[in-house]
CSV table of C-alpha atoms and ligand atoms in Angstrom, one decimal:
chain,number,residue,atom,x,y,z
A,1,MET,CA,0.2,-0.2,0.1
A,2,ARG,CA,1.2,3.3,-0.5
A,3,TYR,CA,0.3,6.6,0.9
A,4,ILE,CA,-0.3,9.7,-1.1
A,5,SER,CA,-0.6,13.1,-0.3
A,6,THR,CA,-3.7,15.5,0.0
A,7,ARG,CA,-2.6,18.1,-2.1
A,8,GLY,CA,-0.5,16.2,-4.9
A,9,GLN,CA,3.1,17.9,-4.8
A,10,ALA,CA,4.9,15.0,-2.3
A,11,PRO,CA,6.4,11.5,-3.0
A,12,ALA,CA,4.1,8.7,-2.5
A,13,LEU,CA,5.6,6.9,0.5
A,14,GLY,CA,5.1,3.6,2.1
A,15,PHE,CA,4.0,3.1,5.8
A,16,GLY,CA,6.6,3.7,7.9
A,17,GLU,CA,8.1,6.7,5.6
A,18,VAL,CA,3.9,8.5,6.7
A,19,LEU,CA,4.1,7.3,10.3
A,20,LEU,CA,6.6,9.2,10.8
A,21,GLU,CA,6.4,11.8,8.6
A,22,GLY,CA,2.8,12.8,9.6
A,23,LEU,CA,2.0,15.7,7.4
A,24,ALA,CA,3.1,15.8,3.7
A,25,THR,CA,6.0,18.2,2.7
A,26,ASP,CA,3.5,20.2,0.9
A,27,GLY,CA,1.5,20.7,3.0
A,28,GLY,CA,-1.6,17.7,2.5
A,29,LEU,CA,-2.6,14.9,4.3
A,30,TYR,CA,-1.1,11.4,3.8
A,31,LEU,CA,-4.0,8.7,2.9
A,32,PRO,CA,-3.7,5.0,1.0
A,33,GLU,CA,-3.9,5.3,-2.6
A,34,ARG,CA,-7.5,3.1,-2.6
A,35,TRP,CA,-9.5,1.9,-0.1
A,36,PRO,CA,-9.5,-1.9,0.4
A,37,SER,CA,-12.1,-4.0,1.6
A,38,LEU,CA,-12.8,-5.7,4.8
A,39,PRO,CA,-13.3,-9.1,4.9
A,40,SER,CA,-16.5,-10.5,4.3
A,41,PRO,CA,-17.9,-11.8,6.8
A,42,LEU,CA,-17.1,-8.9,8.6
A,43,PRO,CA,-13.9,-10.4,11.5
A,44,HIS,CA,-15.1,-11.8,15.2
A,45,GLY,CA,-13.3,-12.5,17.3
A,46,GLU,CA,-11.3,-10.4,20.0
A,47,TYR,CA,-10.6,-6.5,19.7
A,48,HIS,CA,-7.0,-6.4,19.0
A,49,GLU,CA,-7.9,-9.4,16.9
A,50,VAL,CA,-10.0,-8.0,14.3
A,51,ALA,CA,-8.5,-4.3,14.5
A,52,THR,CA,-5.6,-7.3,12.7
A,53,GLU,CA,-7.3,-8.1,9.8
A,54,VAL,CA,-8.6,-4.5,9.5
A,55,MET,CA,-4.8,-2.7,9.7
A,56,TRP,CA,-3.1,-5.4,7.5
A,57,PRO,CA,-3.7,-4.1,4.2
A,58,PHE,CA,-2.4,-0.6,5.0
A,59,VAL,CA,1.0,-2.4,6.3
A,60,GLU,CA,1.3,-5.1,5.5
A,61,SER,CA,4.0,-3.8,3.6
A,62,GLU,CA,6.1,-3.6,6.6
A,63,MET,CA,6.8,-6.4,8.9
A,64,PRO,CA,5.9,-9.4,9.0
A,65,ARG,CA,1.9,-10.1,9.9
A,66,ASP,CA,2.8,-11.5,13.5
A,67,GLU,CA,4.7,-9.0,14.4
A,68,PHE,CA,2.4,-6.7,13.7
A,69,ALA,CA,-0.5,-8.9,15.4
A,70,ALA,CA,2.0,-9.1,18.4
A,71,LEU,CA,2.4,-5.3,18.8
A,72,VAL,CA,-1.6,-4.9,17.8
A,73,LYS,CA,-2.2,-7.0,21.1
A,74,ASP,CA,0.0,-5.4,23.7
A,75,ALA,CA,-1.1,-2.3,22.9
A,76,TYR,CA,-5.1,-2.8,24.4
A,77,CYS,CA,-4.1,-5.1,26.3
A,78,HIS,CA,-3.6,-2.1,28.9
A,79,PHE,CA,-7.1,-0.9,29.0
A,80,ASP,CA,-9.7,-2.0,32.0
A,81,ASP,CA,-12.7,-3.4,29.8
A,82,PRO,CA,-11.2,-6.3,27.6
A,83,ALA,CA,-14.3,-5.8,25.3
A,84,VAL,CA,-11.5,-2.7,23.8
A,85,ALA,CA,-14.5,-0.9,23.0
A,86,PRO,CA,-17.5,-1.9,24.7
A,87,LEU,CA,-21.3,-0.9,24.3
A,88,ARG,CA,-23.1,-0.3,26.0
A,89,ARG,CA,-27.1,0.3,25.6
A,90,LEU,CA,-28.6,3.8,26.3
A,91,ASP,CA,-32.3,3.6,25.5
A,92,ASP,CA,-34.1,1.1,22.2
A,93,LYS,CA,-32.2,3.3,19.6
A,94,THR,CA,-29.4,4.4,20.7
A,95,TRP,CA,-26.0,2.7,22.5
A,96,LEU,CA,-22.7,4.2,24.0
A,97,CYS,CA,-19.6,2.7,22.6
A,98,GLU,CA,-17.4,3.6,25.0
A,99,LEU,CA,-13.6,5.1,23.5
A,100,PHE,CA,-12.4,5.6,26.7
A,101,HIS,CA,-11.2,2.1,28.5
A,102,GLY,CA,-7.1,3.5,28.1
A,103,PRO,CA,-4.6,4.4,30.7
A,104,THR,CA,-5.9,7.6,30.3
A,105,PHE,CA,-9.4,7.9,29.9
A,106,ALA,CA,-9.9,9.1,26.7
A,107,PHE,CA,-10.0,8.1,23.5
A,108,LYS,CA,-7.1,9.2,21.5
A,109,ASP,CA,-5.7,5.9,23.3
A,110,ILE,CA,-7.1,3.5,21.7
A,111,ALA,CA,-4.9,5.1,18.6
A,112,LEU,CA,-1.6,6.2,20.2
A,113,GLN,CA,-1.1,3.2,22.5
A,114,LEU,CA,-0.5,1.6,19.2
A,115,VAL,CA,1.0,4.0,16.8
A,116,GLY,CA,4.4,4.8,20.6
A,117,ARG,CA,4.7,1.1,19.3
A,118,LEU,CA,4.8,1.6,15.7
A,119,PHE,CA,7.0,4.6,16.5
A,120,ASP,CA,9.5,2.7,18.2
A,121,ARG,CA,9.9,0.4,16.1
A,122,GLN,CA,10.1,2.0,13.5
A,123,LEU,CA,12.9,3.4,15.1
A,124,ALA,CA,14.3,0.6,16.6
A,125,GLY,CA,17.5,-1.4,15.3
A,126,THR,CA,17.8,1.8,13.3
A,127,GLY,CA,20.0,3.4,15.5
A,128,ARG,CA,17.2,7.3,14.7
A,129,ARG,CA,15.9,9.2,17.0
A,130,ALA,CA,13.4,11.3,17.2
A,131,VAL,CA,11.4,14.4,18.2
A,132,ILE,CA,6.7,14.0,18.7
A,133,VAL,CA,6.1,17.5,18.5
A,134,GLY,CA,2.4,17.6,19.3
A,135,ALA,CA,-0.4,20.6,19.8
A,136,THR,CA,-2.5,19.2,22.2
A,137,SER,CA,-6.6,20.7,23.4
A,138,GLY,CA,-6.3,18.8,25.7
A,139,ASP,CA,-6.6,14.9,25.5
A,140,THR,CA,-4.0,14.4,22.7
A,141,GLY,CA,-1.4,15.5,25.0
A,142,SER,CA,-1.9,13.1,27.5
A,143,ALA,CA,-2.6,9.9,25.8
A,144,ALA,CA,0.4,11.3,24.1
A,145,ILE,CA,2.8,11.1,26.3
A,146,GLU,CA,1.2,7.4,27.4
A,147,ALA,CA,2.0,6.0,25.2
A,148,CYS,CA,6.1,7.9,24.0
A,149,ARG,CA,7.0,8.1,27.8
A,150,GLN,CA,9.0,4.1,27.5
A,151,CYS,CA,10.1,4.9,24.4
A,152,ASP,CA,14.0,5.0,23.9
A,153,ALA,CA,14.1,6.5,20.9
A,154,LEU,CA,11.6,9.4,21.3
A,155,ASP,CA,11.3,13.2,22.9
A,156,ILE,CA,8.3,14.4,23.2
A,157,VAL,CA,7.7,17.8,23.7
A,158,MET,CA,3.5,18.2,23.8
A,159,LEU,CA,2.2,22.2,22.7
A,160,HIS,CA,-1.2,23.3,25.4
A,161,PRO,CA,-3.0,26.2,24.9
A,162,ALA,CA,-2.2,28.1,28.3
A,163,GLY,CA,-5.3,27.9,30.7
A,164,ARG,CA,-7.6,26.5,28.3
A,165,VAL,CA,-7.2,23.1,28.7
A,166,SER,CA,-8.5,21.5,32.9
A,167,GLU,CA,-7.0,21.2,35.6
A,168,THR,CA,-7.5,16.4,34.9
A,169,GLN,CA,-5.7,17.2,31.5
A,170,ARG,CA,-3.2,19.1,32.6
A,171,ARG,CA,-2.0,17.5,35.3
A,172,GLN,CA,-2.4,14.4,33.5
A,173,MET,CA,0.1,15.6,31.2
A,174,THR,CA,2.7,17.6,33.4
A,175,THR,CA,3.2,15.2,36.3
A,176,VAL,CA,4.6,12.8,34.4
A,177,ASP,CA,7.8,13.1,34.7
A,178,SER,CA,10.4,11.8,32.8
A,179,PRO,CA,13.6,12.6,30.7
A,180,ASN,CA,11.8,12.3,27.5
A,181,VAL,CA,9.0,14.1,28.0
A,182,HIS,CA,8.9,18.2,27.8
A,183,ASN,CA,5.6,20.4,28.0
A,184,ILE,CA,5.2,22.9,26.9
A,185,ALA,CA,2.4,26.3,27.8
A,186,ILE,CA,1.4,28.6,25.1
A,187,ASP,CA,0.2,31.4,25.4
A,188,GLY,CA,-2.3,31.7,22.4
A,189,THR,CA,-5.2,28.9,21.8
A,190,PHE,CA,-5.4,25.6,20.1
A,191,ASP,CA,-4.9,26.4,16.9
A,192,ASP,CA,-1.8,29.2,17.6
A,193,CYS,CA,-0.2,25.6,18.9
A,194,GLN,CA,-1.4,23.5,16.2
A,195,ARG,CA,-0.4,26.2,13.9
A,196,LEU,CA,2.9,26.5,16.1
A,197,VAL,CA,3.5,22.6,15.0
A,198,LYS,CA,2.2,23.2,10.4
A,199,ASP,CA,5.4,25.5,11.5
A,200,LEU,CA,7.2,23.7,13.1
A,201,PHE,CA,7.1,20.9,10.1
A,202,ALA,CA,8.1,23.6,7.6
A,203,ASP,CA,11.2,23.4,8.3
A,204,GLU,CA,13.2,21.4,6.3
A,205,SER,CA,16.4,21.5,7.7
A,206,LEU,CA,14.9,21.1,11.4
A,207,ARG,CA,13.0,18.3,10.5
A,208,ARG,CA,15.2,16.4,9.0
A,209,GLU,CA,18.2,17.7,12.2
A,210,VAL,CA,15.8,16.2,14.6
A,211,GLY,CA,14.0,13.8,13.0
A,212,LEU,CA,10.6,15.5,14.1
A,213,ALA,CA,7.3,13.3,13.6
A,214,ALA,CA,4.0,13.7,14.4
A,215,VAL,CA,1.2,11.9,16.8
A,216,ASN,CA,-1.6,14.7,15.9
A,217,SER,CA,-5.0,13.5,14.6
A,218,ILE,CA,-3.4,14.5,11.2
A,219,ASN,CA,-0.8,11.2,11.4
A,220,TRP,CA,-3.0,9.1,8.9
A,221,ALA,CA,-1.9,6.0,11.4
A,222,ARG,CA,-3.9,7.2,14.1
A,223,ILE,CA,-6.9,7.9,11.4
A,224,MET,CA,-6.5,3.8,11.0
A,225,ALA,CA,-6.3,2.9,13.9
A,226,GLN,CA,-9.3,4.5,14.8
A,227,ILE,CA,-11.3,1.9,10.8
A,228,VAL,CA,-11.6,-0.1,14.3
A,229,TYR,CA,-14.5,0.6,16.5
A,230,TYR,CA,-16.8,1.4,13.6
A,231,VAL,CA,-16.1,-1.9,12.2
A,232,THR,CA,-16.8,-3.8,15.2
A,233,ALA,CA,-20.1,-1.2,17.0
A,234,SER,CA,-21.1,-2.0,12.8
A,235,SER,CA,-20.9,-5.2,13.2
A,236,ALA,CA,-22.8,-5.9,16.5
A,237,PHE,CA,-26.3,-4.5,14.8
A,238,GLU,CA,-28.8,-6.1,12.6
A,239,ASP,CA,-29.3,-3.0,9.6
A,240,PRO,CA,-27.0,-0.2,9.4
A,241,THR,CA,-25.4,2.0,12.0
A,242,THR,CA,-25.7,6.2,12.2
A,243,PHE,CA,-22.3,6.7,14.4
A,244,VAL,CA,-23.1,10.1,16.0
A,245,VAL,CA,-19.3,11.5,17.0
A,246,PRO,CA,-18.1,14.2,19.0
A,247,THR,CA,-15.6,16.3,16.9
A,248,GLY,CA,-12.9,17.7,16.7
A,249,ASN,CA,-10.0,17.9,14.3
A,250,PHE,CA,-11.9,15.5,12.2
A,251,GLY,CA,-10.4,12.6,12.1
A,252,ASN,CA,-12.6,10.0,14.2
A,253,VAL,CA,-15.0,11.2,12.5
A,254,PHE,CA,-12.9,10.5,9.0
A,255,ALA,CA,-12.1,7.3,9.8
A,256,GLY,CA,-16.0,6.5,9.4
A,257,HIS,CA,-16.1,7.4,6.6
A,258,ALA,CA,-13.4,5.6,5.5
A,259,ALA,CA,-14.8,2.3,7.2
A,260,ARG,CA,-17.8,3.5,4.4
A,261,ARG,CA,-16.0,3.6,1.9
A,262,MET,CA,-13.8,0.3,3.4
A,263,GLY,CA,-17.2,-1.8,3.6
A,264,ALA,CA,-18.4,-1.5,7.1
A,265,PRO,CA,-22.0,-1.2,7.2
A,266,ILE,CA,-22.1,1.8,8.5
A,267,LYS,CA,-25.8,4.4,7.0
A,268,ASN,CA,-24.7,8.2,8.3
A,269,LEU,CA,-21.9,9.6,10.1
A,270,ILE,CA,-22.7,12.2,12.4
A,271,VAL,CA,-20.8,15.5,13.2
A,272,ALA,CA,-21.8,16.6,16.8
A,273,SER,CA,-19.7,19.8,17.2
A,274,ASN,CA,-20.4,22.7,20.1
A,275,GLU,CA,-20.3,26.3,19.9
A,276,ASN,CA,-17.6,26.1,18.0
A,277,ASP,CA,-19.5,25.3,14.7
A,278,ILE,CA,-17.2,25.5,11.4
A,279,LEU,CA,-18.0,22.1,10.4
A,280,PRO,CA,-22.6,22.8,11.0
A,281,ARG,CA,-22.3,25.7,9.5
A,282,PHE,CA,-19.6,24.2,6.5
A,283,PHE,CA,-22.3,21.1,5.7
A,284,SER,CA,-25.8,24.0,5.0
A,285,SER,CA,-23.8,26.6,3.6
A,286,GLY,CA,-21.4,25.0,1.4
A,287,SER,CA,-18.4,28.0,3.2
A,288,MET,CA,-15.9,26.9,4.9
A,289,GLU,CA,-15.2,30.2,7.7
A,290,SER,CA,-12.7,30.1,10.5
A,291,THR,CA,-13.8,32.4,13.2
A,292,ALA,CA,-12.5,32.7,17.2
A,293,VAL,CA,-12.4,29.7,19.5
A,294,ILE,CA,-15.2,29.7,21.9
A,295,ALA,CA,-14.6,28.4,24.8
A,296,THR,CA,-16.1,25.2,25.4
A,297,HIS,CA,-17.7,23.0,28.3
A,298,SER,CA,-16.3,20.0,26.0
A,299,PRO,CA,-13.2,21.9,24.7
A,300,SER,CA,-11.3,19.0,23.2
A,301,MET,CA,-13.4,19.8,20.9
A,302,ASP,CA,-12.9,24.3,20.8
A,303,ILE,CA,-11.1,24.4,17.3
A,304,GLN,CA,-12.1,26.6,14.2
A,305,VAL,CA,-10.0,24.9,11.8
A,306,SER,CA,-11.0,21.0,11.8
A,307,SER,CA,-7.3,19.5,9.8
A,308,ASN,CA,-8.7,16.3,8.8
A,309,PHE,CA,-11.3,17.9,6.9
A,310,GLU,CA,-9.0,18.1,4.5
A,311,ARG,CA,-8.8,15.1,3.7
A,312,LEU,CA,-12.4,14.5,3.5
A,313,MET,CA,-12.2,17.2,1.0
A,314,PHE,CA,-9.7,15.1,-1.2
A,315,GLU,CA,-12.5,12.3,-1.2
A,316,SER,CA,-15.3,14.2,-2.4
A,317,VAL,CA,-13.6,16.4,-5.0
A,318,GLY,CA,-12.6,13.2,-7.0
A,319,ARG,CA,-9.2,12.8,-5.6
A,320,ASP,CA,-8.5,16.3,-7.9
A,321,ALA,CA,-5.1,17.0,-5.9
A,322,SER,CA,-4.5,20.8,-7.2
A,323,LEU,CA,-8.3,21.9,-6.6
A,324,VAL,CA,-7.7,21.0,-3.1
A,325,ALA,CA,-4.8,22.1,-2.2
A,326,ASP,CA,-6.2,25.7,-4.1
A,327,LEU,CA,-9.0,25.9,-2.1
A,328,MET,CA,-6.5,25.4,1.5
A,329,ALA,CA,-4.7,28.2,-0.8
A,330,THR,CA,-7.7,30.0,-0.4
A,331,PHE,CA,-8.7,28.9,2.8
A,332,ALA,CA,-4.3,29.7,4.3
A,333,GLU,CA,-5.2,33.5,2.6
A,334,THR,CA,-8.1,34.6,2.8
A,335,GLY,CA,-10.0,32.6,5.7
A,336,THR,CA,-12.6,31.2,4.2
A,337,PHE,CA,-13.4,28.8,0.1
A,338,SER,CA,-16.9,27.3,-0.9
A,339,VAL,CA,-16.9,24.5,-2.5
A,340,PRO,CA,-18.7,24.1,-6.5
A,341,ASP,CA,-22.6,23.1,-5.8
A,342,ASP,CA,-22.5,19.5,-7.5
A,343,VAL,CA,-19.5,19.4,-4.0
A,344,HIS,CA,-21.9,20.0,-1.5
A,345,ARG,CA,-24.5,18.1,-1.9
A,346,GLN,CA,-22.8,14.8,-1.4
A,347,PHE,CA,-22.1,16.0,2.2
A,348,GLY,CA,-25.6,16.2,2.5
A,349,ASP,CA,-26.1,12.4,1.9
A,350,GLY,CA,-24.7,9.8,4.3
A,351,TRP,CA,-23.6,13.0,6.6
A,352,ALA,CA,-24.8,15.4,9.1
A,353,ALA,CA,-23.7,18.3,11.1
A,354,GLU,CA,-25.4,20.0,14.0
A,355,ARG,CA,-24.6,22.4,16.7
A,356,VAL,CA,-25.1,21.8,20.7
A,357,ASP,CA,-24.3,25.4,22.5
A,358,ASP,CA,-22.9,24.5,27.1
A,359,GLU,CA,-26.7,24.7,28.3
A,360,GLU,CA,-28.0,21.8,25.9
A,361,THR,CA,-25.2,19.9,27.0
A,362,LEU,CA,-25.3,20.5,30.4
A,363,GLY,CA,-29.0,19.6,30.3
A,364,THR,CA,-28.9,16.3,28.3
A,365,ILE,CA,-26.0,15.1,30.9
A,366,ALA,CA,-28.2,15.7,33.5
A,367,ALA,CA,-30.7,14.0,31.5
A,368,VAL,CA,-28.7,11.2,29.9
A,369,GLU,CA,-27.8,10.9,34.8
A,370,ALA,CA,-32.1,10.9,35.5
A,371,GLU,CA,-33.3,8.9,32.5
A,372,HIS,CA,-30.6,5.8,32.8
A,373,GLY,CA,-28.3,6.9,36.0
A,374,ILE,CA,-25.5,6.7,32.9
A,375,VAL,CA,-22.9,10.0,33.9
A,376,ILE,CA,-21.6,11.2,30.7
A,377,ASP,CA,-19.2,13.6,30.1
A,378,PRO,CA,-19.7,16.8,27.9
A,379,HIS,CA,-17.8,15.3,24.5
A,380,THR,CA,-20.4,13.1,24.8
A,381,ALA,CA,-23.3,14.4,25.7
A,382,VAL,CA,-22.9,17.1,22.3
A,383,ALA,CA,-22.7,13.6,20.2
A,384,VAL,CA,-26.0,12.3,22.7
A,385,ALA,CA,-27.9,15.7,22.2
A,386,ALA,CA,-27.0,15.1,18.3
A,387,SER,CA,-28.5,12.4,18.4
A,388,ARG,CA,-31.6,12.7,19.9
A,389,ARG,CA,-32.7,15.1,17.0
A,390,ARG,CA,-32.7,12.6,15.1
A,391,SER,CA,-36.2,10.9,14.3
A,392,GLY,CA,-35.1,8.7,11.8
A,393,PRO,CA,-34.4,4.3,13.4
A,394,GLY,CA,-31.7,3.5,14.5
A,395,PRO,CA,-28.8,2.2,15.5
A,396,TYR,CA,-27.5,5.0,16.5
A,397,VAL,CA,-24.1,4.8,18.0
A,398,VAL,CA,-23.1,8.0,19.5
A,399,LEU,CA,-19.0,7.7,20.6
A,400,ALA,CA,-18.2,8.3,24.2
A,401,THR,CA,-14.4,9.6,23.8
A,402,ALA,CA,-14.2,11.3,27.4
A,403,HIS,CA,-14.1,9.5,31.6
A,404,PRO,CA,-16.2,12.0,33.1
A,405,ALA,CA,-13.6,11.9,36.1
A,406,LYS,CA,-11.8,13.7,33.4
A,407,PHE,CA,-14.0,16.9,33.6
A,408,SER,CA,-15.3,17.1,36.6
A,409,ASP,CA,-16.4,20.5,36.5
A,410,ALA,CA,-18.7,20.9,33.9
A,411,VAL,CA,-20.4,16.8,35.1
A,412,LYS,CA,-21.1,18.3,38.4
A,413,SER,CA,-22.4,21.7,37.4
A,414,ALA,CA,-24.9,19.8,35.5
A,415,ILE,CA,-26.1,17.0,37.7
A,416,GLY,CA,-25.6,19.0,41.4
A,417,VAL,CA,-22.5,15.6,41.9
A,418,ALA,CA,-19.1,15.5,40.6
A,419,PRO,CA,-18.7,11.9,39.0
A,420,GLN,CA,-16.5,9.2,40.9
A,421,MET,CA,-12.6,10.0,40.1
A,422,PRO,CA,-10.4,7.3,39.2
A,423,PRO,CA,-8.2,6.6,41.9
A,424,THR,CA,-5.3,7.2,39.3
A,425,LEU,CA,-6.9,10.3,38.3
A,426,ALA,CA,-7.4,11.2,41.9
A,427,ARG,CA,-3.4,10.9,43.2
A,428,LEU,CA,-2.3,13.2,40.0
A,429,ALA,CA,-3.6,15.7,41.9
A,430,GLU,CA,-0.7,15.5,44.8
A,431,MET,CA,2.2,15.6,41.8
A,432,ASP,CA,4.4,17.7,40.9
A,433,GLU,CA,3.8,19.4,37.5
A,434,HIS,CA,6.7,19.6,35.3
A,435,VAL,CA,5.9,22.0,32.2
A,436,ARG,CA,7.3,25.4,30.8
A,437,ASN,CA,6.1,28.5,29.4
A,438,ALA,CA,6.1,30.0,26.3
A,439,PRO,CA,5.0,32.9,23.7
A,440,ALA,CA,3.4,31.2,20.7
A,441,ASP,CA,6.5,32.0,18.5
A,442,VAL,CA,7.9,29.3,15.9
A,443,ASP,CA,11.7,30.6,16.9
A,444,VAL,CA,10.9,30.2,20.4
A,445,ILE,CA,9.6,26.4,20.3
A,446,ALA,CA,12.4,25.3,17.2
A,447,THR,CA,15.4,26.5,19.2
A,448,PHE,CA,14.0,23.9,21.6
A,449,VAL,CA,13.5,21.3,20.4
A,450,ARG,CA,16.9,21.2,18.7
A,451,ASP,CA,17.8,22.1,23.0
A,452,ILE,CA,16.0,18.8,22.9
A,453,ALA,CA,17.5,16.4,20.7
A,454,ASP,CA,21.1,17.6,20.5
A,455,ARG,CA,20.9,16.5,24.3
A,456,ALA,CA,19.4,13.8,24.0
A,457,ALA,CA,22.1,12.6,21.3
A,458,GLY,CA,24.5,12.9,24.0
A,459,ARG,CA,26.3,16.3,23.6
A,460,SER,CA,26.1,19.5,25.5
A,461,VAL,CA,23.6,22.9,25.6
A,462,ASP,CA,24.7,24.4,28.0
A,463,ALA,CA,22.1,27.1,27.3
A,464,ASP,CA,18.9,27.0,29.0
A,465,TYR,CA,15.9,27.1,27.5
A,466,ARG,CA,14.0,29.6,29.5
A,467,GLU,CA,16.9,32.5,29.2
A,468,ARG,CA,16.9,32.3,25.6
A,469,SER,CA,12.8,32.7,25.7
B,501,PLP,C1,-9.8,14.3,21.0
B,501,PLP,C2,-11.5,14.3,21.5
B,501,PLP,C3,-12.7,14.5,20.6
B,501,PLP,C4,-13.2,15.0,18.8
B,501,PLP,O1,-11.6,14.1,18.2
B,501,PLP,P1,-11.1,14.6,16.8
B,501,PLP,O2,-10.5,13.4,16.2
B,501,PLP,O3,-10.5,15.9,16.7
B,501,PLP,O4,-12.9,14.9,15.5
B,501,PLP,C5,-13.6,14.8,21.1
B,501,PLP,N1,-13.8,14.1,22.1
B,501,PLP,C6,-12.7,14.0,23.0
B,501,PLP,C7,-12.9,13.4,24.7
B,501,PLP,C8,-11.3,14.1,22.8
B,501,PLP,O5,-10.4,14.1,23.1
């Protein structure tokens, strides 16, 4: 399997290279050159067995099947539910698919536990090192750090918007005391953090010098890992399933598109957004227009640019990379672009998008608790609210993307009591934090990344980052 860029100006690469590159050199995102078909009948068995089968066509040119199967099994053995992504019934047509049973209690673990191991394997034996750089609005950071903290060949630099991630999310990242883990609180928004990461990757010499690698949801391997639970969940029902997906960067719901292209019985994909509603506005108007970020109770969805949407654009315009490149150039220049009518119409078929505000989010947490005795987190609540607006027949599967204890303030204001804390989260409050602050300035961050790579390579760099900035 080869991978091609959505902007058509970067070389086609194999899985191993795409894994380490993240963003394509032309600024585009990598996609497989064709969609493989799922085996028929759909694979059954333990989650890791289905996962190996579903993902195998994407990696088969890269490693022996036994090795891949072992790696996948290892990635999912740390989950606290043997089903990994269990379904839980909510009402007569709605189920939750719980994606928060990994080590950091968020759905990002499902992709990152695998991706960390894939990185380690890719670097092992070559004597190469890599610096993973990522931006997080909350959950990606801790999940990525958790996936990399024990990897000898990796450093991880995680940027988060200062004061804009929850206390628990921050502590999950900053209490990790490991020499290869570097947290930076950026004076800015999540979009600023994301832009910094993009700018770092655009710096060819830095990329090569330090072996820059990404784990953000632009990384193809993450999308690949997320295809699996769409397959396991949809195969549990007789009728084609509608998935309702709490959406930020569009990685999760794009994996649903991939699963559907591969033949999974998926009827509709519903994009559930909070007040940062760039996608619902696009679905209704055909114009993508970014505006300022609004802080909500579902901070992992507080973004105004959904990077992975470019992948769906590419698919919707018949994989016309030059058209995508033009639209994205217009977007970068003006903060807006519009698609032709015939392209816009395609988003009415098998897709829908809903905007849910904070008030309805809290109201939904309260209603679900009152009606079903189940406590859900605000991200999940956005999707439950979106599913409740749909009148068509089920099954509806709402992806439950975080454990409620990660967002205990919002949950408490909805139902009056804080959700029960898992012991590993409760312990964080007493631990020391390791974090430094920096302006949203790419030169400052680039210097820091070079220093880390130098230190990791055993060269002495005496100037401290703080003095330089
Ligand atoms: C990351 C995240 C999302 C958004 O997922 P995308 O793939 O970025 O669309 C939703 N909910 C939670 C809890 C998350 O951590």
